[in-house]
Amino acid sequence: VSIVVKASAGENEKLFGAVTNNDLSNELERLGFSIDRRDIYLDEPIRMLGQHKATVKLGDGAEAELAISVERA
């Protein structure tokens, strides 16, 4: 699954704030997926525009990779 997150950013593509696993959970829920924020793993909060990845724990040892595109709002 891939999602697009819109966020405010400065001229150097650095976000004003960060995209967190909670933001990703909310976006997935909007798309019809019920994934708890605690099951989404980021190495660190996303602070730059661009392409990123996260790991989603699906249960019973299954994992999926989530492709994230952070774009300027």
GROMACS .gro file of C-alpha atoms in nm:
model
   73
    1VAL     CA    1   0.000   0.000   0.000
    2SER     CA    2   0.119   0.350  -0.066
    3ILE     CA    3  -0.022   0.669   0.081
    4VAL     CA    4   0.022   1.041   0.024
    5VAL     CA    5   0.048   1.273   0.322
    6LYS     CA    6   0.020   1.650   0.278
    7ALA     CA    7   0.226   1.862   0.518
    8SER     CA    8   0.345   2.221   0.550
    9ALA     CA    9   0.712   2.266   0.469
   10GLY     CA   10   0.968   2.541   0.431
   11GLU     CA   11   1.174   2.620   0.122
   12ASN     CA   12   1.443   2.363   0.208
   13GLU     CA   13   1.178   2.082   0.206
   14LYS     CA   14   1.194   2.048   0.586
   15LEU     CA   15   0.851   2.000   0.745
   16PHE     CA   16   0.704   2.237   1.003
   17GLY     CA   17   0.660   1.956   1.256
   18ALA     CA   18   0.671   1.587   1.164
   19VAL     CA   19   0.464   1.304   1.020
   20THR     CA   20   0.423   1.034   1.285
   21ASN     CA   21   0.279   0.684   1.303
   22ASN     CA   22  -0.043   0.841   1.436
   23ASP     CA   23  -0.075   1.051   1.117
   24LEU     CA   24  -0.016   0.740   0.906
   25SER     CA   25  -0.276   0.542   1.102
   26ASN     CA   26  -0.531   0.821   1.046
   27GLU     CA   27  -0.458   0.830   0.672
   28LEU     CA   28  -0.486   0.451   0.643
   29GLU     CA   29  -0.820   0.464   0.828
   30ARG     CA   30  -0.942   0.726   0.581
   31LEU     CA   31  -0.855   0.480   0.303
   32GLY     CA   32  -1.053   0.201   0.471
   33PHE     CA   33  -0.775   0.018   0.661
   34SER     CA   34  -0.797  -0.033   1.036
   35ILE     CA   35  -0.434  -0.026   1.156
   36ASP     CA   36  -0.347   0.080   1.509
   37ARG     CA   37  -0.074   0.343   1.533
   38ARG     CA   38   0.128   0.109   1.758
   39ASP     CA   39   0.154  -0.140   1.470
   40ILE     CA   40   0.321   0.114   1.238
   41TYR     CA   41   0.698   0.138   1.282
   42LEU     CA   42   0.907   0.433   1.163
   43ASP     CA   43   1.278   0.456   1.238
   44GLU     CA   44   1.209   0.817   1.335
   45PRO     CA   45   0.933   1.072   1.266
   46ILE     CA   46   0.934   1.198   0.907
   47ARG     CA   47   1.065   1.555   0.890
   48MET     CA   48   1.133   1.600   0.516
   49LEU     CA   49   0.927   1.601   0.197
   50GLY     CA   50   0.979   1.303  -0.030
   51GLN     CA   51   0.950   0.924  -0.036
   52HIS     CA   52   0.967   0.726   0.287
   53LYS     CA   53   0.888   0.375   0.411
   54ALA     CA   54   0.736   0.226   0.725
   55THR     CA   55   0.677  -0.129   0.846
   56VAL     CA   56   0.326  -0.235   0.943
   57LYS     CA   57   0.274  -0.533   1.177
   58LEU     CA   58  -0.032  -0.729   1.059
   59GLY     CA   59  -0.037  -0.997   1.330
   60ASP     CA   60   0.082  -1.359   1.347
   61GLY     CA   61   0.433  -1.243   1.252
   62ALA     CA   62   0.319  -1.096   0.919
   63GLU     CA   63   0.456  -0.757   0.815
   64ALA     CA   64   0.397  -0.525   0.522
   65GLU     CA   65   0.592  -0.231   0.388
   66LEU     CA   66   0.408   0.099   0.360
   67ALA     CA   67   0.529   0.345   0.097
   68ILE     CA   68   0.476   0.706   0.206
   69SER     CA   69   0.494   1.010  -0.016
   70VAL     CA   70   0.508   1.335   0.180
   71GLU     CA   71   0.405   1.630  -0.034
   72ARG     CA   72   0.378   2.002   0.031
   73ALA     CA   73   0.032   2.107   0.151
   0.00000   0.00000   0.00000
